[in-house]
Amino acid sequence: MSLSRSQGKLHIVGIGPGGVEHITKRAEKALLESEYVIGNGTYLDQIATIIRNKKIIRSGMGGEVERARKAVSLSKDHIVSIISGGDANVYGMAGIVLEVAEKESDIVIEVIPGVTALSAAASLLGAPVVSDFAVISLSDLLTPPEIIERRLVSAAQGDFVIAIYNPKSRSRKENFGKGMDIIKKYRSDDTPAGIVKNATRDGETVIATTLGRLMEYNERIDMSTIVLIGNSESRLWNNKIITPRGYQKKYEY
Amino acid sequence: MSLSRSQGKLHIVGIGPGGVEHITKRAEKALLESEYVIGNGTYLDQIATIIRNKKIIRSGMGGEVERARKAVSLSKDHIVSIISGGDANVYGMAGIVLEVAEKESDIVIEVIPGVTALSAAASLLGAPVVSDFAVISLSDLLTPPEIIERRLVSAAQGDFVIAIYNPKSRSRKENFGKGMDIIKKYRSDDTPAGIVKNATRDGETVIATTLGRLMEYNERIDMSTIVLIGNSESRLWNNKIITPRGYQKKYEY
C-alpha cells in the first residue's frame, strides 16, 4: 500500500515516569502503530517490551536537536514516535520538535501526554502536591542562573509547593545547595521536604524529611531525583507528606 | 477465601484527563482488581467501560470528605479504588483521603498517578509548558483570595508559564477577569495564551490566542477549562503555542 505509506505522521509521546505500567493506553497504541521509534537509550529501555519489532533510533542525552530533526524528516513518509520520559511537554521533547517542525510544511503531528515524574514522586510521598505548585529545573544549560534564582524566590514567596527537577548534574553539584539556601530564607526549617529518586524504576528511593535536614541527603541527590518542598501548611505523617487542600478549616475529619 | 477478603487495600487512582485511552495500565489494573469503586459521577462515567462489574459508589461534586470516609472505612476489609480526574495529587483526592486515613491504623494505601488535565491541555496546544511553570487554582472555596492573588503576582514576576485550574464557577464569575488583570501588570498583551475546555473529552475546544485578547473568550471559560499563559519567550505558531526550552540561543534549528 504505497499510498498509505507516503502519508506519514509524527507522535511526540510522553511514556510516563519509568515503570512501563505507568504508560497510557494511548501512548502504547501510538508506539505500536509506529514504524520508527526515536529516543535516548534510557527511555527506549523502559518501553523495550512494547517496541520489540520497531525500527529503533537510539541517541544519547543531549542529542535532542539532531533527534528532533531526524524524527521530523522521517515523518514525512513514515509513522514515527519520538519519546519523552514523563510528559511530552514538561521538560520534554514537544518544544524542540515543534521548533524544528516550524520550518517544514505538511507534517501531521500529535502530542500525546504522559504521567510526569512529578506526579509519580508525589504519589510515592502520599499527598504533597494537592494545592498550587511551581516546578523549577535547576539545570542552567538552557536557562541563565539569574532566571532560576528569580523563580526560586518567586515560588518561595508565593507559598507554592515547589518541585525541583534536575537538582544536580556532574558539572553543577553546587546549584542544589544554593537553591535550597534561597528557599530557606522564606520557609522554616521544619517545612516537609521529599526526595524521590528513580520513581517507579529500578533503584526507587523515597525519603520524607524536612527542609532543615535536606542537605544531610545531599550525596544521594542526582539528575534522576525529584525534590519536593511543602508549603506552609504541609506536614509529615508516617514517612509521607500531606499538604491539606483547605487553608480555611472548613472540614472536620 | 475469607482470609484474603479480610485484607483490604485502598487505591487512590488518577484516571487521567478524560478520554479513557489516557488512563495508565497501572490505574486500569487497580480498578479491575477492586471490589468497590468510589467517585463522583462525571469521573465514573469516563471509566464506565472498565468498571462495568464493580460495586459503584457515586457521589456529587463537593462530597469529598464523605467519599473519603467511606473509602477508608470500606478498605479495612475490601479492595477499594477511590478516583480522581487527572492525577491523584494535583487538586485530587490523595490529600483528603490521607487526612481521613491519618486517624486510622493498618490501612494499606497505594496512590496511583495519572495524566493531569494540564498535560492534556498542553499537548493539545503543542508545546506551551516545556520550561518552568506554576499551577494555580482560582477556586477560593478552600484558599483565601489574598493567597491566590499573591500566587498570581509571584508566578507572573517569576516569568513562569502559568496554568490556571478552576478559572470560574457559577458563583465566582469575576475571579477570572480579576486574575488576568493581575497577570497583565507583568506580561505584555501579546503573550500567548491558551484555552482548553474538556481536554480529551466530548466537547473538546482548543483556542490559542494572546493575553490581550483572552477576555474576548470569557463566556466560553468555565470550571472544566484550563487556561495557560505563556512566559516571555513563548510564541504562537499555526494555532499552537511554543515555549522554547532554551533561553540562551545555544541551538540552530
Coordinates of C-alpha atoms in Angstrom, one line a residue:
Chain A
M1 CA 0.0 0.0 0.0
S2 CA 2.4 2.7 -1.2
L3 CA -0.3 5.3 -0.9
S4 CA -0.8 5.0 2.9
R5 CA 3.0 4.6 3.3
S6 CA 3.5 8.0 1.9
Q7 CA 1.3 9.6 4.5
G8 CA 3.5 10.0 7.5
K9 CA 2.7 11.1 11.0
L10 CA 4.8 12.1 14.0
H11 CA 3.7 11.2 17.5
I12 CA 5.5 13.1 20.3
V13 CA 4.9 10.6 23.1
G14 CA 5.2 11.0 26.9
I15 CA 6.0 7.5 28.1
G16 CA 5.5 8.2 31.8
P17 CA 7.9 8.2 34.8
G18 CA 9.6 4.9 34.3
G19 CA 7.7 1.7 35.1
V20 CA 6.1 0.5 31.9
E21 CA 2.8 0.0 33.8
H22 CA 2.5 3.8 34.1
I23 CA 2.3 4.4 30.3
T24 CA -1.1 5.3 29.0
K25 CA -3.1 3.2 26.6
R26 CA -3.0 6.0 24.0
A27 CA 0.8 6.2 24.2
E28 CA 1.2 2.4 23.9
K29 CA -1.1 2.4 20.9
A30 CA 0.9 5.2 19.2
L31 CA 4.1 3.2 19.7
L32 CA 2.6 0.0 18.4
E33 CA 1.4 1.8 15.3
S34 CA 4.8 3.4 14.6
E35 CA 7.3 2.1 12.1
Y36 CA 10.1 4.1 13.8
V37 CA 10.7 4.9 17.5
I38 CA 13.3 7.5 18.3
G39 CA 14.6 8.4 21.8
N40 CA 17.5 8.2 24.1
G41 CA 18.6 4.9 25.4
T42 CA 17.3 5.1 28.9
Y43 CA 13.8 5.8 27.8
L44 CA 13.8 3.3 25.0
D45 CA 14.9 0.6 27.5
Q46 CA 11.9 1.5 29.7
I47 CA 9.5 0.6 26.9
A48 CA 11.6 -2.3 25.4
T49 CA 8.7 -4.8 25.8
I50 CA 6.4 -2.6 23.7
I51 CA 8.7 -1.7 20.8
R52 CA 10.4 -5.0 20.2
N53 CA 9.5 -5.1 16.5
K54 CA 10.2 -1.5 15.6
K55 CA 12.9 0.3 13.8
I56 CA 14.7 2.0 16.7
I57 CA 16.9 5.1 16.5
R58 CA 18.8 5.5 19.7
S59 CA 20.6 8.7 20.6
G60 CA 22.5 10.0 23.6
M61 CA 21.4 12.6 26.2
G62 CA 22.0 16.0 24.7
G63 CA 21.4 15.0 21.2
E64 CA 17.9 16.4 21.3
V65 CA 18.1 18.7 18.2
E66 CA 19.6 16.0 16.0
R67 CA 16.9 13.6 17.2
A68 CA 14.1 16.0 16.6
R69 CA 15.4 16.7 13.0
K70 CA 15.6 13.0 12.3
A71 CA 12.0 12.5 13.6
V72 CA 10.6 15.3 11.6
S73 CA 12.4 14.2 8.4
L74 CA 11.3 10.6 8.7
S75 CA 7.7 11.5 9.5
K76 CA 7.1 12.9 6.0
D77 CA 6.7 9.4 4.7
H78 CA 6.6 7.2 7.8
I79 CA 4.7 6.8 11.1
V80 CA 7.2 7.8 13.7
S81 CA 7.2 8.2 17.5
I82 CA 9.7 10.4 19.3
I83 CA 9.6 9.7 23.0
S84 CA 10.0 11.8 26.2
G85 CA 10.3 10.4 29.7
G86 CA 7.3 11.6 31.8
D87 CA 5.1 14.0 29.8
A88 CA 5.8 15.2 26.3
N89 CA 5.6 18.9 27.5
V90 CA 7.1 19.1 31.0
Y91 CA 10.9 19.4 30.2
G92 CA 10.0 17.0 27.3
M93 CA 10.6 16.8 23.6
A94 CA 7.4 18.7 22.4
G95 CA 9.2 22.0 22.3
I96 CA 12.3 21.2 20.3
V97 CA 10.3 19.0 17.9
L98 CA 7.8 21.8 17.1
E99 CA 10.6 24.3 16.8
V100 CA 12.2 22.1 14.1
A101 CA 8.8 21.3 12.5
E102 CA 8.0 25.1 12.2
K103 CA 10.3 25.2 9.2
E104 CA 8.5 22.3 7.5
S105 CA 5.1 22.2 6.0
D106 CA 2.6 19.3 5.8
I107 CA 3.7 17.3 8.8
V108 CA 0.9 15.7 10.8
I109 CA 1.9 15.9 14.5
E110 CA 0.1 14.5 17.6
V111 CA 1.4 15.3 21.0
I112 CA 0.5 12.5 23.5
P113 CA 0.6 13.4 27.2
G114 CA 2.1 11.2 29.9
V115 CA 2.4 10.9 33.7
T116 CA 5.1 13.3 34.9
A117 CA 8.0 12.3 37.1
L118 CA 6.5 14.9 39.5
S119 CA 3.1 13.1 39.8
A120 CA 4.9 9.8 40.3
A121 CA 7.1 11.3 43.0
A122 CA 4.1 12.9 44.7
S123 CA 2.2 9.6 44.7
L124 CA 5.1 7.9 46.4
L125 CA 5.2 10.6 49.0
G126 CA 1.5 10.4 49.6
A127 CA -0.2 13.8 49.0
P128 CA 2.4 16.6 48.9
V129 CA 1.1 18.3 45.7
V130 CA -2.6 18.7 46.3
S131 CA -2.6 22.6 46.3
D132 CA -1.0 25.2 44.0
F133 CA 2.6 24.4 43.0
A134 CA 5.6 25.6 41.0
V135 CA 8.0 23.5 39.0
I136 CA 11.6 24.6 38.5
S137 CA 14.6 22.9 36.8
L138 CA 18.0 23.8 38.3
S139 CA 19.7 22.9 35.1
D140 CA 21.4 26.1 33.8
L141 CA 22.4 24.6 30.5
L142 CA 19.5 26.4 28.8
T143 CA 18.2 28.8 31.4
P144 CA 20.5 31.5 32.9
P145 CA 21.2 31.1 36.7
E146 CA 19.7 34.5 37.5
I147 CA 16.3 33.5 36.0
I148 CA 16.4 30.2 38.0
E149 CA 17.2 32.2 41.2
R150 CA 14.4 34.7 40.5
R151 CA 12.0 31.7 40.1
L152 CA 13.1 30.1 43.3
V153 CA 12.5 33.4 45.1
S154 CA 9.1 33.9 43.5
A155 CA 7.9 30.4 44.2
A156 CA 9.0 30.6 47.8
Q157 CA 7.4 34.0 48.3
G158 CA 4.1 32.7 46.8
D159 CA 4.0 29.8 49.3
F160 CA 3.8 27.3 46.4
V161 CA 4.6 23.7 46.9
I162 CA 7.9 23.6 44.9
A163 CA 9.0 20.7 42.7
I164 CA 12.7 20.7 41.7
Y165 CA 13.7 18.9 38.5
N166 CA 17.4 18.3 37.6
P167 CA 18.6 19.2 41.1
K168 CA 22.2 18.3 40.1
S169 CA 24.5 17.1 37.4
R170 CA 28.1 16.1 37.5
S171 CA 29.2 19.6 36.5
R172 CA 26.8 21.5 38.7
K173 CA 26.9 19.9 42.1
E174 CA 26.7 23.2 44.0
N175 CA 23.5 24.5 42.4
F176 CA 21.3 22.4 44.6
G177 CA 22.6 23.6 47.9
K178 CA 22.5 27.2 46.7
G179 CA 18.9 26.8 45.5
M180 CA 17.8 25.4 48.9
D181 CA 19.5 28.3 50.6
I182 CA 17.3 30.7 48.7
I183 CA 14.1 28.8 49.7
K184 CA 15.3 28.6 53.3
K185 CA 15.1 32.4 53.5
Y186 CA 11.3 32.2 53.1
R187 CA 10.4 28.8 54.6
S188 CA 11.0 27.4 58.1
D189 CA 13.4 24.5 58.7
D190 CA 10.6 22.2 59.7
T191 CA 8.9 22.5 56.3
P192 CA 8.4 19.0 55.0
A193 CA 10.7 18.0 52.0
G194 CA 10.7 14.9 49.9
I195 CA 13.4 13.2 47.9
V196 CA 12.4 10.7 45.2
K197 CA 15.0 9.0 43.1
N198 CA 14.2 6.8 40.2
A199 CA 10.4 6.9 40.8
T200 CA 8.7 3.7 39.6
R201 CA 12.0 2.4 38.2
D202 CA 14.8 0.2 39.4
G203 CA 16.6 1.8 42.4
E204 CA 13.5 3.7 43.6
T205 CA 14.2 5.6 46.8
V206 CA 11.7 7.7 48.7
I207 CA 12.7 9.9 51.6
A208 CA 10.4 12.2 53.6
T209 CA 12.3 14.7 55.7
T210 CA 12.4 18.5 56.4
L211 CA 13.9 21.4 54.6
G212 CA 16.3 21.8 57.5
R213 CA 17.6 18.3 57.2
L214 CA 17.5 18.0 53.4
M215 CA 21.3 18.6 52.9
E216 CA 22.0 15.6 55.0
Y217 CA 20.9 13.6 52.0
N218 CA 23.0 15.7 49.6
E219 CA 25.1 12.8 48.3
R220 CA 22.1 10.8 47.2
I221 CA 20.6 13.6 45.1
D222 CA 21.4 13.5 41.3
M223 CA 19.8 14.2 37.9
S224 CA 17.3 11.3 38.3
T225 CA 15.9 12.8 41.6
I226 CA 12.8 15.0 42.1
V227 CA 12.9 17.1 45.2
L228 CA 9.6 18.4 46.6
I229 CA 9.3 21.2 49.2
G230 CA 6.0 21.6 51.0
N231 CA 4.1 24.8 51.6
S232 CA 3.4 26.4 55.0
E233 CA 0.5 24.0 55.6
S234 CA 2.3 20.8 54.7
R235 CA 3.0 18.2 57.4
L236 CA 4.9 14.9 57.8
W237 CA 2.9 11.8 58.6
N238 CA 4.1 8.2 58.7
N239 CA 7.0 8.8 56.4
K240 CA 4.7 10.6 54.0
I241 CA 3.9 14.3 53.3
I242 CA 0.4 15.7 53.4
T243 CA -0.5 19.1 52.1
P244 CA -4.0 19.9 53.2
R245 CA -6.3 21.1 50.4
G246 CA -8.1 23.6 52.6
Y247 CA -6.4 26.6 54.1
Q248 CA -9.6 27.6 55.9
K249 CA -10.6 24.8 58.2
K250 CA -13.9 24.2 56.5
Y251 CA -13.8 20.5 57.2
E252 CA -13.9 18.3 60.3
Y253 CA -12.2 15.0 59.7
Chain B
M1 CA -11.1 -17.2 50.8
S2 CA -12.2 -15.3 53.8
L3 CA -8.6 -14.6 54.8
S4 CA -7.7 -12.7 51.7
R5 CA -11.1 -10.9 51.8
S6 CA -10.3 -9.5 55.2
Q7 CA -7.1 -7.9 53.9
G8 CA -8.3 -4.7 52.3
K9 CA -6.5 -2.2 50.3
L10 CA -7.2 1.4 49.2
H11 CA -6.1 2.6 45.8
I12 CA -6.2 6.4 45.2
V13 CA -6.3 6.4 41.4
G14 CA -5.7 9.2 39.0
I15 CA -7.8 8.2 36.0
G16 CA -6.3 10.9 33.6
P17 CA -7.8 13.9 31.9
G18 CA -11.0 12.4 30.4
G19 CA -10.7 10.1 27.4
V20 CA -10.4 6.6 28.7
E21 CA -7.4 5.9 26.4
H22 CA -5.4 8.3 28.5
I23 CA -5.6 6.1 31.6
T24 CA -2.4 4.3 32.6
K25 CA -2.2 0.5 32.6
R26 CA -1.5 0.5 36.3
A27 CA -4.6 2.6 37.0
E28 CA -6.7 0.3 34.9
K29 CA -5.4 -2.8 36.7
A30 CA -6.1 -1.3 40.1
L31 CA -9.7 -0.6 39.0
L32 CA -10.1 -4.1 37.7
E33 CA -8.8 -5.6 40.9
S34 CA -11.2 -3.6 43.1
E35 CA -14.4 -4.7 44.6
Y36 CA -15.6 -1.1 45.1
V37 CA -15.1 2.0 43.0
I38 CA -15.9 5.3 44.6
G39 CA -16.0 8.7 42.8
N40 CA -18.2 11.5 41.5
G41 CA -20.5 10.8 38.6
T42 CA -18.5 12.6 35.9
Y43 CA -15.3 10.7 36.6
L44 CA -17.1 7.3 37.0
D45 CA -18.8 7.9 33.6
Q46 CA -15.4 8.4 32.0
I47 CA -14.2 4.9 33.0
A48 CA -17.6 3.2 32.6
T49 CA -16.2 0.6 30.2
I50 CA -13.6 -0.5 32.8
I51 CA -15.7 -0.7 35.9
R52 CA -18.8 -2.4 34.5
N53 CA -18.9 -5.2 37.0
K54 CA -17.9 -3.3 40.1
K55 CA -19.8 -2.1 43.1
I56 CA -20.0 1.6 42.4
I57 CA -20.5 4.3 45.0
R58 CA -21.4 7.6 43.2
S59 CA -21.3 10.9 44.9
G60 CA -21.7 14.5 43.8
M61 CA -19.1 17.2 43.4
G62 CA -18.3 18.7 46.9
G63 CA -18.9 15.4 48.7
E64 CA -15.2 14.8 49.0
V65 CA -14.9 14.3 52.8
E66 CA -17.9 11.9 53.0
R67 CA -16.5 10.0 50.0
A68 CA -13.0 9.7 51.5
R69 CA -14.5 8.5 54.8
K70 CA -16.5 5.8 53.0
A71 CA -13.4 4.7 51.0
V72 CA -11.2 4.4 54.1
S73 CA -13.9 2.6 56.0
L74 CA -14.6 0.0 53.3
S75 CA -10.9 -0.5 52.6
K76 CA -10.4 -2.2 56.0
D77 CA -11.9 -5.4 54.6
H78 CA -12.2 -4.8 50.8
I79 CA -10.2 -3.8 47.8
V80 CA -11.4 -0.3 47.0
S81 CA -10.5 2.4 44.4
I82 CA -11.3 6.0 45.0
I83 CA -10.8 8.0 41.8
S84 CA -9.6 11.5 40.9
G85 CA -9.9 13.1 37.5
G86 CA -6.3 13.8 36.1
D87 CA -3.7 12.9 38.8
A88 CA -4.4 11.7 42.3
N89 CA -2.3 14.6 43.7
V90 CA -2.9 17.7 41.6
Y91 CA -6.1 19.1 43.0
G92 CA -7.0 15.4 43.5
M93 CA -8.3 13.1 46.2
A94 CA -5.0 12.0 47.7
G95 CA -4.9 14.8 50.2
I96 CA -8.3 14.4 51.7
V97 CA -8.1 10.6 51.8
L98 CA -4.8 10.7 53.6
E99 CA -6.1 13.3 56.0
V100 CA -9.0 10.9 56.9
A101 CA -6.7 7.9 57.0
E102 CA -4.4 9.6 59.4
K103 CA -6.9 8.7 62.2
E104 CA -7.0 5.1 61.3
S105 CA -4.3 2.4 61.6
D106 CA -3.5 -0.6 59.5
I107 CA -4.9 0.7 56.2
V108 CA -2.8 -0.3 53.1
I109 CA -2.9 2.6 50.7
E110 CA -1.4 3.0 47.2
V111 CA -1.5 6.3 45.4
I112 CA -1.5 5.8 41.6
P113 CA -0.6 8.8 39.5
G114 CA -2.4 9.9 36.3
V115 CA -2.0 12.3 33.4
T116 CA -3.0 15.8 34.6
A117 CA -5.6 18.0 32.8
L118 CA -2.6 20.4 32.5
S119 CA -0.5 17.9 30.5
A120 CA -3.5 17.1 28.3
A121 CA -4.2 20.8 27.7
A122 CA -0.5 21.4 26.9
S123 CA -0.5 18.6 24.4
L124 CA -3.5 20.0 22.5
L125 CA -1.8 23.4 22.4
G126 CA 1.5 21.9 21.1
A127 CA 4.4 22.8 23.4
P128 CA 3.5 25.6 25.8
V129 CA 4.7 24.0 29.1
V130 CA 8.2 23.0 28.2
S131 CA 10.0 25.2 30.7
D132 CA 9.4 26.1 34.4
F133 CA 5.7 26.6 35.3
A134 CA 3.3 27.4 38.1
V135 CA -0.1 26.0 38.6
I136 CA -2.8 28.0 40.4
S137 CA -6.5 27.2 41.1
L138 CA -8.7 30.3 41.2
S139 CA -11.3 28.5 43.4
D140 CA -11.5 30.4 46.6
L141 CA -13.6 27.8 48.4
L142 CA -10.6 26.4 50.2
T143 CA -7.9 29.0 49.6
P144 CA -8.4 32.7 50.7
P145 CA -8.5 35.2 47.8
E146 CA -5.4 37.1 49.1
I147 CA -3.3 33.9 48.9
I148 CA -4.5 33.3 45.3
E149 CA -3.6 36.9 44.4
R150 CA -0.2 36.6 46.0
R151 CA 0.5 33.5 44.0
L152 CA -0.6 35.1 40.7
V153 CA 1.8 38.0 41.4
S154 CA 4.6 35.7 42.3
A155 CA 4.1 33.4 39.3
A156 CA 3.9 36.4 36.9
Q157 CA 7.0 38.0 38.5
G158 CA 9.0 34.8 38.1
D159 CA 8.2 34.6 34.4
F160 CA 6.7 31.1 34.9
V161 CA 4.4 29.7 32.3
I162 CA 1.2 29.8 34.3
A163 CA -1.6 27.2 34.3
I164 CA -4.9 28.2 35.7
Y165 CA -7.3 25.5 37.1
N166 CA -10.9 26.2 38.1
P167 CA -10.9 29.6 36.4
K168 CA -14.6 30.1 37.1
S169 CA -17.7 28.7 38.7
R170 CA -21.3 29.8 38.8
S171 CA -20.8 31.7 42.0
R172 CA -17.4 33.2 41.1
K173 CA -17.6 34.6 37.6
E174 CA -15.5 37.7 38.3
N175 CA -12.4 35.9 39.7
F176 CA -11.1 35.0 36.3
G177 CA -11.0 38.6 34.9
K178 CA -9.5 39.9 38.1
G179 CA -6.8 37.2 38.0
M180 CA -5.9 38.0 34.4
D181 CA -5.7 41.7 35.3
I182 CA -3.1 40.9 37.9
I183 CA -1.0 38.9 35.3
K184 CA -1.4 41.7 32.7
K185 CA 0.5 44.0 35.0
Y186 CA 3.6 41.9 34.5
R187 CA 3.2 40.4 31.0
S188 CA 2.6 42.1 27.6
D189 CA -0.7 41.9 25.8
D190 CA 0.9 39.8 23.0
T191 CA 1.9 37.0 25.4
P192 CA 0.4 33.7 24.0
A193 CA -2.5 32.3 26.0
G194 CA -4.4 29.1 25.5
I195 CA -7.9 28.0 26.5
V196 CA -8.6 24.3 26.6
K197 CA -12.1 23.1 27.5
N198 CA -12.9 19.4 28.1
A199 CA -9.5 18.2 27.1
T200 CA -9.7 14.7 25.5
R201 CA -13.4 14.6 26.3
D202 CA -16.7 15.3 24.5
G203 CA -16.9 19.0 23.7
E204 CA -13.2 19.5 23.5
T205 CA -12.3 23.0 22.5
V206 CA -8.8 24.4 22.0
I207 CA -8.1 28.1 21.4
A208 CA -4.6 29.7 21.0
T209 CA -4.8 33.5 21.4
T210 CA -3.0 36.2 23.4
L211 CA -3.3 37.6 26.9
G212 CA -4.6 40.8 25.4
R213 CA -7.5 39.0 23.6
L214 CA -8.2 36.4 26.3
M215 CA -11.3 38.1 27.7
E216 CA -13.0 38.0 24.3
Y217 CA -13.5 34.3 25.0
N218 CA -14.7 35.0 28.6
E219 CA -18.1 33.4 28.0
R220 CA -16.6 30.1 27.0
I221 CA -14.5 29.7 30.1
D222 CA -15.9 27.5 32.9
M223 CA -14.8 25.1 35.6
S224 CA -13.9 22.4 33.0
T225 CA -11.4 24.8 31.3
I226 CA -7.7 25.1 31.8
V227 CA -6.1 28.4 30.8
L228 CA -2.4 28.6 30.0
I229 CA -0.4 31.8 29.9
G230 CA 3.0 31.6 28.2
N231 CA 6.2 33.1 29.5
S232 CA 8.2 36.0 27.9
E233 CA 9.7 33.6 25.3
S234 CA 6.5 31.8 24.2
R235 CA 5.2 32.4 20.7
L236 CA 2.2 31.5 18.7
W237 CA 2.6 29.2 15.7
N238 CA -0.1 27.7 13.5
N239 CA -2.8 27.9 16.1
K240 CA -0.4 26.3 18.7
I241 CA 1.9 27.7 21.4
I242 CA 5.6 27.0 21.5
T243 CA 7.7 27.9 24.6
P244 CA 11.3 27.4 23.6
R245 CA 13.3 25.3 26.0
G246 CA 16.5 27.4 25.6
Y247 CA 16.7 31.0 26.8
Q248 CA 20.2 31.2 25.6
K249 CA 20.2 30.6 21.9
K250 CA 22.5 27.6 22.0
Y251 CA 20.8 25.8 19.2
E252 CA 20.5 26.5 15.5
Y253 CA 17.4 24.8 14.1

